[in-house]
N, CA, C and O atoms as a DFTB+ gen file, in Angstrom:
628 C
 N C O
     1  1    -100.384       9.935      86.479
     2  2    -100.977      10.009      85.156
     3  2    -101.785      11.292      85.051
     4  3    -102.683      11.531      85.859
     5  1    -101.474      12.109      84.070
     6  2    -102.157      13.387      83.874
     7  2    -103.415      13.220      83.028
     8  3    -104.415      13.889      83.288
     9  1    -103.392      12.339      82.013
    10  2    -104.559      12.127      81.166
    11  2    -104.511      10.740      80.554
    12  3    -103.466      10.093      80.494
    13  1    -105.676      10.307      80.104
    14  2    -105.817       9.044      79.377
    15  2    -106.590       9.349      78.107
    16  3    -107.607      10.043      78.135
    17  1    -106.100       8.827      76.998
    18  2    -106.764       9.050      75.721
    19  2    -106.945       7.713      75.017
    20  3    -106.012       6.916      74.916
    21  1    -108.157       7.484      74.532
    22  2    -108.467       6.270      73.793
    23  2    -109.095       6.688      72.466
    24  3    -110.075       7.432      72.443
    25  1    -108.526       6.206      71.365
    26  2    -109.050       6.461      70.025
    27  2    -109.307       5.122      69.356
    28  3    -108.480       4.214      69.428
    29  1    -110.452       5.006      68.709
    30  2    -110.689       3.812      67.904
    31  2    -111.646       4.146      66.767
    32  3    -112.417       5.103      66.833
    33  1    -111.572       3.326      65.727
    34  2    -112.385       3.513      64.535
    35  2    -113.164       2.234      64.273
    36  3    -112.641       1.129      64.416
    37  1    -114.423       2.404      63.888
    38  2    -115.262       1.257      63.546
    39  2    -115.812       1.443      62.146
    40  3    -115.798       2.545      61.599
    41  1    -116.294       0.355      61.575
    42  2    -116.898       0.403      60.248
    43  2    -118.196      -0.381      60.268
    44  3    -118.230      -1.519      60.738
    45  1    -119.262       0.217      59.763
    46  2    -120.551      -0.438      59.656
    47  2    -120.808      -0.701      58.178
    48  3    -121.172       0.221      57.448
    49  1    -120.624      -1.961      57.713
    50  2    -120.774      -2.229      56.289
    51  2    -122.202      -2.084      55.781
    52  3    -122.399      -1.761      54.609
    53  1    -123.202      -2.313      56.624
    54  2    -124.578      -2.191      56.142
    55  2    -124.959      -0.724      55.890
    56  3    -125.760      -0.441      54.998
    57  1    -124.398       0.197      56.658
    58  2    -124.659       1.629      56.453
    59  2    -123.552       2.294      55.647
    60  3    -123.686       3.457      55.265
    61  1    -122.462       1.581      55.380
    62  2    -121.301       2.105      54.661
    63  2    -120.767       3.371      55.345
    64  3    -120.490       4.375      54.688
    65  1    -120.630       3.305      56.668
    66  2    -120.148       4.428      57.460
    67  2    -118.955       4.011      58.305
    68  3    -118.913       2.916      58.867
    69  1    -117.985       4.918      58.378
    70  2    -116.901       4.777      59.341
    71  2    -117.252       5.637      60.544
    72  3    -117.829       6.714      60.396
    73  1    -116.907       5.168      61.723
    74  2    -117.094       5.955      62.929
    75  2    -115.769       6.047      63.663
    76  3    -115.079       5.044      63.844
    77  1    -115.414       7.253      64.084
    78  2    -114.177       7.465      64.826
    79  2    -114.542       8.044      66.185
    80  3    -115.247       9.049      66.270
    81  1    -114.057       7.402      67.253
    82  2    -114.356       7.832      68.617
    83  2    -113.056       8.251      69.291
    84  3    -112.065       7.520      69.266
    85  1    -113.072       9.434      69.890
    86  2    -111.952       9.930      70.692
    87  2    -112.465      10.129      72.110
    88  3    -113.389      10.912      72.330
    89  1    -111.883       9.438      73.062
    90  2    -112.256       9.582      74.474
    91  2    -111.029      10.080      75.219
    92  3    -109.952       9.493      75.112
    93  1    -111.188      11.153      75.968
    94  2    -110.085      11.808      76.636
    95  2    -110.512      12.125      78.065
    96  3    -111.553      12.747      78.276
    97  1    -109.728      11.708      79.036
    98  2    -109.999      12.029      80.438
    99  2    -108.759      12.704      81.005
   100  3    -107.660      12.152      80.956
   101  1    -108.948      13.909      81.543
   102  2    -107.840      14.659      82.118
   103  2    -108.044      14.788      83.625
   104  3    -109.159      15.031      84.086
   105  1    -106.987      14.628      84.374
   106  2    -107.016      14.764      85.829
   107  2    -106.373      16.098      86.183
   108  3    -105.196      16.316      85.894
   109  1    -107.148      17.003      86.815
   110  2    -106.563      18.296      87.165
   111  2    -105.917      18.220      88.557
   112  3    -105.920      17.169      89.198
   113  1    -105.370      19.342      89.005
   114  2    -104.630      19.375      90.271
   115  2    -105.502      19.112      91.495
   116  3    -104.994      18.679      92.530
   117  1    -106.795      19.365      91.393
   118  2    -107.692      19.170      92.536
   119  2    -108.246      17.753      92.607
   120  3    -108.963      17.428      93.553
   121  1    -107.938      16.915      91.648
   122  2    -108.418      15.542      91.642
   123  2    -109.678      15.325      90.835
   124  3    -110.220      14.220      90.815
   125  1    -110.157      16.377      90.160
   126  2    -111.340      16.218      89.327
   127  2    -110.951      15.582      87.994
   128  3    -109.877      15.835      87.449
   129  1    -111.842      14.766      87.500
   130  2    -111.678      14.177      86.170
   131  2    -112.509      14.984      85.187
   132  3    -113.678      15.274      85.441
   133  1    -111.909      15.338      84.082
   134  2    -112.573      16.105      83.037
   135  2    -112.655      15.244      81.783
   136  3    -111.745      15.286      80.955
   137  1    -113.722      14.463      81.620
   138  2    -113.831      13.613      80.438
   139  2    -114.389      14.389      79.246
   140  3    -115.198      15.302      79.411
   141  1    -113.960      14.026      78.078
   142  2    -114.542      14.572      76.854
   143  2    -114.524      13.475      75.802
   144  3    -113.615      12.647      75.748
   145  1    -115.544      13.496      74.981
   146  2    -115.690      12.494      73.936
   147  2    -116.075      13.177      72.645
   148  3    -116.864      14.121      72.642
   149  1    -115.525      12.706      71.563
   150  2    -115.895      13.200      70.238
   151  2    -116.143      11.989      69.352
   152  3    -115.281      11.123      69.203
   153  1    -117.334      11.946      68.767
   154  2    -117.702      10.855      67.868
   155  2    -117.946      11.460      66.498
   156  3    -118.759      12.373      66.357
   157  1    -117.248      10.960      65.488
   158  2    -117.380      11.471      64.134
   159  2    -117.703      10.322      63.202
   160  3    -117.066       9.271      63.271
   161  1    -118.680      10.506      62.334
   162  2    -119.006       9.495      61.333
   163  2    -118.805      10.083      59.954
   164  3    -118.916      11.293      59.760
   165  1    -118.509       9.224      59.001
   166  2    -118.371       9.692      57.624
   167  2    -118.738       8.583      56.658
   168  3    -118.482       7.404      56.904
   169  1    -119.343       8.990      55.555
   170  2    -119.656       8.054      54.484
   171  2    -118.376       7.779      53.700
   172  3    -117.534       8.661      53.530
   173  1    -118.247       6.564      53.234
   174  2    -117.055       6.249      52.459
   175  2    -117.193       6.693      51.012
   176  3    -116.190       6.953      50.348
   177  1    -118.407       6.783      50.518
   178  2    -118.645       7.231      49.148
   179  2    -119.784       8.237      49.161
   180  3    -120.736       8.097      49.928
   181  1    -119.684       9.250      48.310
   182  2    -120.737      10.260      48.270
   183  2    -122.020       9.677      47.692
   184  3    -123.111       9.971      48.181
   185  1    -121.897       8.864      46.668
   186  2    -123.059       8.254      46.039
   187  2    -122.831       6.750      45.986
   188  3    -121.836       6.279      45.434
   189  1    -123.757       6.011      46.562
   190  2    -123.676       4.566      46.563
   191  2    -124.556       4.022      45.443
   192  3    -125.043       4.786      44.610
   193  1    -124.754       2.752      45.420
   194  2    -125.550       2.147      44.360
   195  2    -126.991       1.914      44.791
   196  3    -127.595       0.913      44.405
   197  1    -127.544       2.814      45.576
   198  2    -128.930       2.661      45.999
   199  2    -129.825       3.589      45.177
   200  3    -129.357       4.553      44.572
   201  1    -131.096       3.283      45.169
   202  2    -132.058       4.085      44.412
   203  2    -132.096       5.514      44.921
   204  3    -132.203       6.453      44.132
   205  1    -132.011       5.687      46.238
   206  2    -132.031       7.027      46.820
   207  2    -130.876       7.876      46.295
   208  3    -131.056       9.056      45.995
   209  1    -129.701       7.280      46.184
   210  2    -128.542       8.032      45.704
   211  2    -128.680       8.399      44.236
   212  3    -128.271       9.486      43.828
   213  1    -129.257       7.496      43.429
   214  2    -129.490       7.823      42.020
   215  2    -130.499       8.964      41.886
   216  3    -130.311       9.869      41.072
   217  1    -131.551       8.921      42.672
   218  2    -132.538      10.002      42.643
   219  2    -131.890      11.306      43.097
   220  3    -132.136      12.360      42.511
   221  1    -131.061      11.239      44.139
   222  2    -130.402      12.437      44.653
   223  2    -129.511      13.071      43.590
   224  3    -129.568      14.282      43.380
   225  1    -128.695      12.273      42.923
   226  2    -127.792      12.868      41.926
   227  2    -128.564      13.411      40.727
   228  3    -128.173      14.433      40.162
   229  1    -129.645      12.755      40.328
   230  2    -130.457      13.265      39.220
   231  2    -131.073      14.604      39.605
   232  3    -131.064      15.544      38.810
   233  1    -131.607      14.695      40.815
   234  2    -132.205      15.958      41.245
   235  2    -131.163      17.059      41.399
   236  3    -131.441      18.219      41.093
   237  1    -129.966      16.712      41.871
   238  2    -128.907      17.711      41.970
   239  2    -128.497      18.212      40.590
   240  3    -128.224      19.400      40.418
   241  1    -128.451      17.325      39.619
   242  2    -128.114      17.733      38.246
   243  2    -129.217      18.611      37.671
   244  3    -128.926      19.593      36.988
   245  1    -130.484      18.274      37.934
   246  2    -131.602      19.095      37.464
   247  2    -131.525      20.494      38.068
   248  3    -131.747      21.481      37.367
   249  1    -131.216      20.592      39.347
   250  2    -131.082      21.903      39.991
   251  2    -129.937      22.691      39.361
   252  3    -130.077      23.886      39.101
   253  1    -128.807      22.031      39.114
   254  2    -127.672      22.736      38.505
   255  2    -128.005      23.204      37.089
   256  3    -127.581      24.288      36.687
   257  1    -128.751      22.413      36.332
   258  2    -129.177      22.853      34.989
   259  2    -130.075      24.081      35.120
   260  3    -129.950      25.033      34.350
   261  1    -130.993      24.054      36.110
   262  2    -131.846      25.212      36.336
   263  2    -131.053      26.455      36.717
   264  3    -131.371      27.559      36.276
   265  1    -130.039      26.276      37.523
   266  2    -129.191      27.405      37.934
   267  2    -128.448      27.970      36.730
   268  3    -128.337      29.186      36.572
   269  1    -127.944      27.084      35.889
   270  2    -127.235      27.547      34.676
   271  2    -128.194      28.313      33.774
   272  3    -127.830      29.354      33.228
   273  1    -129.417      27.808      33.612
   274  2    -130.406      28.517      32.780
   275  2    -130.750      29.872      33.386
   276  3    -130.897      30.855      32.659
   277  1    -130.879      29.932      34.703
   278  2    -131.174      31.186      35.385
   279  2    -130.036      32.180      35.186
   280  3    -130.277      33.362      34.938
   281  1    -128.787      31.701      35.295
   282  2    -127.627      32.577      35.110
   283  2    -127.548      33.085      33.675
   284  3    -127.249      34.257      33.445
   285  1    -127.814      32.209      32.714
   286  2    -127.803      32.634      31.308
   287  2    -128.888      33.682      31.071
   288  3    -128.654      34.668      30.373
   289  1    -130.075      33.474      31.648
   290  2    -131.145      34.465      31.531
   291  2    -130.756      35.801      32.140
   292  3    -131.080      36.854      31.591
   293  1    -130.064      35.763      33.273
   294  2    -129.610      37.001      33.901
   295  2    -128.595      37.714      33.020
   296  3    -128.647      38.936      32.876
   297  1    -127.680      36.967      32.434
   298  2    -126.683      37.578      31.541
   299  2    -127.375      38.211      30.339
   300  3    -126.991      39.295      29.900
   301  1    -128.401      37.534      29.803
   302  2    -129.160      38.107      28.677
   303  2    -129.876      39.388      29.115
   304  3    -129.907      40.363      28.364
   305  1    -130.450      39.395      30.320
   306  2    -131.123      40.597      30.818
   307  2    -130.148      41.754      30.973
   308  3    -130.462      42.891      30.621
   309  1    -128.967      41.462      31.499
   310  2    -127.954      42.512      31.660
   311  2    -127.519      43.035      30.295
   312  3    -127.345      44.241      30.122
   313  1    -127.340      42.134      29.319
   314  2    -126.954      42.563      27.966
   315  2    -128.062      43.395      27.322
   316  3    -127.776      44.360      26.614
   317  1    -129.319      43.031      27.559
   318  2    -130.436      43.802      26.999
   319  2    -130.491      45.208      27.583
   320  3    -130.724      46.177      26.861
   321  1    -130.275      45.316      28.893
   322  2    -130.243      46.633      29.535
   323  2    -129.085      47.449      28.980
   324  3    -129.210      48.658      28.785
   325  1    -127.953      46.786      28.723
   326  2    -126.777      47.484      28.155
   327  2    -127.093      48.031      26.770
   328  3    -126.705      49.152      26.440
   329  1    -127.802      47.241      25.952
   330  2    -128.108      47.732      24.599
   331  2    -129.135      48.866      24.632
   332  3    -129.086      49.764      23.792
   333  1    -130.074      48.835      25.601
   334  2    -131.075      49.903      25.695
   335  2    -130.499      51.195      26.264
   336  3    -130.791      52.282      25.766
   337  1    -129.675      51.075      27.316
   338  2    -129.201      52.275      28.018
   339  2    -127.751      52.621      27.712
   340  3    -127.330      53.759      27.918
   341  1    -126.985      51.655      27.223
   342  2    -125.588      51.909      26.945
   343  2    -124.663      51.666      28.126
   344  3    -123.449      51.829      28.005
   345  1    -125.230      51.272      29.286
   346  2    -124.409      51.034      30.465
   347  2    -124.861      49.741      31.153
   348  3    -126.053      49.447      31.246
   349  1    -123.866      48.976      31.634
   350  2    -124.185      47.784      32.429
   351  2    -124.744      48.162      33.792
   352  3    -125.560      47.436      34.362
   353  1    -124.307      49.287      34.303
   354  2    -124.703      49.692      35.655
   355  2    -126.190      50.005      35.752
   356  3    -126.736      50.031      36.856
   357  1    -126.854      50.241      34.638
   358  2    -128.286      50.535      34.674
   359  2    -129.082      49.352      35.202
   360  3    -130.134      49.538      35.814
   361  1    -128.598      48.146      34.975
   362  2    -129.284      46.956      35.467
   363  2    -129.312      46.942      36.991
   364  3    -130.277      46.475      37.596
   365  1    -128.256      47.451      37.605
   366  2    -128.122      47.391      39.058
   367  2    -128.743      48.594      39.771
   368  3    -128.621      48.719      40.989
   369  1    -129.404      49.474      39.024
   370  2    -130.127      50.573      39.668
   371  2    -131.423      50.072      40.285
   372  3    -131.989      50.717      41.168
   373  1    -131.884      48.930      39.822
   374  2    -133.104      48.326      40.351
   375  2    -132.760      47.393      41.515
   376  3    -131.752      46.687      41.489
   377  1    -133.620      47.409      42.529
   378  2    -133.455      46.496      43.662
   379  2    -133.498      45.050      43.190
   380  3    -132.724      44.222      43.669
   381  1    -134.392      44.735      42.258
   382  2    -134.554      43.354      41.794
   383  2    -133.384      42.900      40.941
   384  3    -133.117      41.702      40.845
   385  1    -132.688      43.829      40.324
   386  2    -131.453      43.475      39.621
   387  2    -130.405      42.952      40.593
   388  3    -129.713      41.971      40.319
   389  1    -130.300      43.633      41.745
   390  2    -129.370      43.175      42.781
   391  2    -129.811      41.838      43.368
   392  3    -128.974      40.987      43.670
   393  1    -131.124      41.646      43.533
   394  2    -131.630      40.375      44.056
   395  2    -131.289      39.245      43.088
   396  3    -130.800      38.196      43.505
   397  1    -131.546      39.458      41.796
   398  2    -131.214      38.426      40.799
   399  2    -129.717      38.117      40.793
   400  3    -129.315      36.954      40.756
   401  1    -128.906      39.159      40.830
   402  2    -127.461      38.952      40.831
   403  2    -127.015      38.203      42.094
   404  3    -126.176      37.304      42.023
   405  1    -127.575      38.575      43.240
   406  2    -127.245      37.892      44.494
   407  2    -127.642      36.422      44.473
   408  3    -126.905      35.569      44.967
   409  1    -128.808      36.124      43.899
   410  2    -129.243      34.728      43.794
   411  2    -128.271      33.904      42.955
   412  3    -127.882      32.802      43.341
   413  1    -127.888      34.449      41.810
   414  2    -126.940      33.722      40.963
   415  2    -125.608      33.559      41.673
   416  3    -124.981      32.504      41.578
   417  1    -125.171      34.580      42.378
   418  2    -123.920      34.501      43.123
   419  2    -123.985      33.398      44.181
   420  3    -123.048      32.613      44.325
   421  1    -125.093      33.347      44.917
   422  2    -125.244      32.301      45.931
   423  2    -125.351      30.911      45.303
   424  3    -124.837      29.942      45.864
   425  1    -126.007      30.801      44.157
   426  2    -126.081      29.515      43.468
   427  2    -124.699      29.047      43.031
   428  3    -124.376      27.864      43.138
   429  1    -123.896      29.967      42.544
   430  2    -122.531      29.605      42.129
   431  2    -121.717      29.174      43.343
   432  3    -120.965      28.202      43.265
   433  1    -121.854      29.880      44.460
   434  2    -121.153      29.477      45.686
   435  2    -121.630      28.112      46.153
   436  3    -120.823      27.291      46.590
   437  1    -122.931      27.859      46.068
   438  2    -123.489      26.564      46.442
   439  2    -122.934      25.461      45.557
   440  3    -122.611      24.377      46.044
   441  1    -122.822      25.725      44.269
   442  2    -122.260      24.745      43.342
   443  2    -120.805      24.443      43.701
   444  3    -120.390      23.284      43.675
   445  1    -120.030      25.470      44.035
   446  2    -118.626      25.261      44.415
   447  2    -118.522      24.428      45.692
   448  3    -117.660      23.556      45.797
   449  1    -119.392      24.694      46.653
   450  2    -119.394      23.891      47.882
   451  2    -119.783      22.460      47.576
   452  3    -119.193      21.531      48.128
   453  1    -120.763      22.261      46.708
   454  2    -121.196      20.914      46.308
   455  2    -120.040      20.148      45.678
   456  3    -119.817      18.982      46.002
   457  1    -119.310      20.792      44.787
   458  2    -118.163      20.141      44.144
   459  2    -117.087      19.829      45.178
   460  3    -116.470      18.766      45.124
   461  1    -116.854      20.740      46.117
   462  2    -115.850      20.494      47.150
   463  2    -116.244      19.317      48.030
   464  3    -115.385      18.530      48.428
   465  1    -117.521      19.187      48.338
   466  2    -117.979      18.065      49.158
   467  2    -117.832      16.760      48.400
   468  3    -117.398      15.761      48.973
   469  1    -118.180      16.749      47.139
   470  2    -118.067      15.532      46.338
   471  2    -116.601      15.150      46.167
   472  3    -116.268      13.965      46.203
   473  1    -115.725      16.127      45.983
   474  2    -114.313      15.836      45.737
   475  2    -113.550      15.496      47.013
   476  3    -112.479      14.892      46.943
   477  1    -114.079      15.873      48.180
   478  2    -113.388      15.640      49.446
   479  2    -113.521      14.181      49.858
   480  3    -114.639      13.687      50.002
   481  1    -112.405      13.479      50.050
   482  2    -112.503      12.066      50.424
   483  2    -112.959      11.850      51.858
   484  3    -113.391      10.750      52.202
   485  1    -112.876      12.861      52.694
   486  2    -113.301      12.731      54.090
   487  2    -114.539      13.590      54.278
   488  3    -114.445      14.815      54.367
   489  1    -115.692      12.952      54.339
   490  2    -116.950      13.663      54.492
   491  2    -117.501      13.370      55.877
   492  3    -118.081      12.309      56.106
   493  1    -117.323      14.302      56.796
   494  2    -117.853      14.096      58.142
   495  2    -119.288      14.571      58.166
   496  3    -119.617      15.603      57.582
   497  1    -120.132      13.829      58.831
   498  2    -121.535      14.207      58.860
   499  2    -122.030      14.483      60.265
   500  3    -122.795      15.429      60.457
   501  1    -121.633      13.710      61.244
   502  2    -122.142      13.889      62.591
   503  2    -120.961      13.946      63.546
   504  3    -120.050      13.121      63.472
   505  1    -120.981      14.904      64.426
   506  2    -119.924      15.020      65.418
   507  2    -120.570      15.319      66.762
   508  3    -121.305      16.298      66.896
   509  1    -120.302      14.487      67.748
   510  2    -120.854      14.676      69.082
   511  2    -119.727      14.976      70.053
   512  3    -118.715      14.275      70.067
   513  1    -119.890      16.002      70.858
   514  2    -118.887      16.367      71.850
   515  2    -119.482      16.276      73.242
   516  3    -120.578      16.776      73.498
   517  1    -118.756      15.638      74.129
   518  2    -119.112      15.642      75.543
   519  2    -118.009      16.415      76.242
   520  3    -116.904      15.906      76.426
   521  1    -118.307      17.628      76.625
   522  2    -117.256      18.512      77.104
   523  2    -117.110      18.548      78.604
   524  3    -117.596      17.650      79.292
   525  1    -116.440      19.582      79.137
   526  2    -116.151      19.683      80.557
   527  2    -117.388      19.813      81.432
   528  3    -117.278      19.716      82.654
   529  1    -118.558      20.028      80.850
   530  2    -119.773      20.145      81.649
   531  2    -120.103      18.835      82.356
   532  3    -120.960      18.827      83.239
   533  1    -119.454      17.728      81.998
   534  2    -119.750      16.441      82.627
   535  2    -118.612      16.021      83.552
   536  3    -118.347      14.830      83.721
   537  1    -117.944      17.002      84.147
   538  2    -116.819      16.700      85.031
   539  2    -117.293      15.930      86.253
   540  3    -118.418      16.099      86.722
   541  1    -116.406      15.083      86.755
   542  2    -116.729      14.277      87.936
   543  2    -115.515      14.245      88.846
   544  3    -114.392      14.485      88.403
   545  1    -115.741      13.950      90.114
   546  2    -114.619      13.789      91.031
   547  2    -114.003      12.422      90.825
   548  3    -114.597      11.553      90.186
   549  1    -112.820      12.233      91.362
   550  2    -112.108      10.972      91.156
   551  2    -112.856       9.793      91.764
   552  3    -112.737       8.673      91.268
   553  1    -113.625      10.020      92.828
   554  2    -114.291       8.900      93.502
   555  2    -115.497       8.379      92.736
   556  3    -115.758       7.176      92.750
   557  1    -116.245       9.265      92.060
   558  2    -117.422       8.769      91.354
   559  2    -117.264       8.738      89.839
   560  3    -118.243       8.529      89.123
   561  1    -116.043       8.943      89.340
   562  2    -115.826       8.981      87.895
   563  2    -116.099       7.637      87.242
   564  3    -116.585       7.585      86.112
   565  1    -115.794       6.550      87.940
   566  2    -115.971       5.233      87.335
   567  2    -117.435       4.901      87.127
   568  3    -117.770       4.179      86.187
   569  1    -118.321       5.409      87.978
   570  2    -119.744       5.082      87.858
   571  2    -120.556       6.216      87.240
   572  3    -121.785       6.153      87.211
   573  1    -119.892       7.234      86.755
   574  2    -120.583       8.416      86.220
   575  2    -121.359       8.049      84.954
   576  3    -120.792       7.455      84.037
   577  1    -122.629       8.389      84.894
   578  2    -123.455       8.199      83.723
   579  2    -123.592       9.543      83.024
   580  3    -123.895      10.550      83.665
   581  1    -123.376       9.566      81.750
   582  2    -123.469      10.804      80.988
   583  2    -124.898      10.940      80.479
   584  3    -125.344      10.114      79.683
   585  1    -125.636      11.976      80.925
   586  2    -127.006      12.138      80.439
   587  2    -127.013      12.529      78.965
   588  3    -126.082      13.167      78.473
   589  1    -128.071      12.139      78.272
   590  2    -128.166      12.370      76.839
   591  2    -128.208      13.852      76.495
   592  3    -127.763      14.238      75.414
   593  1    -128.731      14.693      77.381
   594  2    -128.845      16.111      77.050
   595  2    -127.503      16.835      77.049
   596  3    -127.449      18.008      76.677
   597  1    -126.422      16.178      77.451
   598  2    -125.115      16.825      77.379
   599  2    -124.469      16.645      76.014
   600  3    -123.406      17.209      75.753
   601  1    -125.097      15.865      75.138
   602  2    -124.560      15.687      73.795
   603  2    -124.764      16.961      72.996
   604  3    -125.814      17.598      73.082
   605  1    -123.772      17.323      72.231
   606  2    -123.883      18.487      71.373
   607  2    -123.509      18.094      69.967
   608  3    -122.760      17.141      69.755
   609  1    -124.027      18.826      69.014
   610  2    -123.687      18.575      67.614
   611  2    -122.683      19.610      67.191
   612  3    -122.946      20.809      67.285
   613  1    -121.526      19.164      66.721
   614  2    -120.448      20.035      66.247
   615  2    -120.064      21.082      67.285
   616  3    -119.754      22.220      66.932
   617  1    -120.082      20.711      68.549
   618  2    -119.622      21.591      69.605
   619  2    -120.598      22.679      69.990
   620  3    -120.246      23.548      70.788
   621  1    -121.812      22.670      69.458
   622  2    -122.807      23.693      69.772
   623  2    -123.863      23.043      70.653
   624  3    -124.439      22.022      70.279
   625  1    -124.119      23.620      71.808
   626  2    -125.107      23.040      72.735
   627  2    -126.501      23.194      72.211
   628  3    -127.455      22.765      72.860
């Protein structure tokens, strides 16, 4: 046997979360076992029927309204500079013009990411990887305890 792989999925109805666990153990030529584990959780719905979710969506809508107002104000400022100087580029001669434009650009990108997250049916939130750093020999692999500090989030130690 070169490797063993176990995959299973669980559901926690009280937290409304699915959990998917992948456990993989590979045996190399020297007899070492290389175990790795990946645990992924995801919410089944972006917004549930709890008070926290209602507050969250209201605040997200308020932020988006503020971003739209900020963008409209920026467009008005650019149009005003155009009427005074005759060129749109005059607005961007100022450092703060570039800062304002960059802020609106980042807000628009943030809005697009927000929409993509809401529209995506698979929303992963937590991913834990136990990588090759927890390798064990064949004799002590069965009793090997994985210390908590070997857990990583999204593959980053």
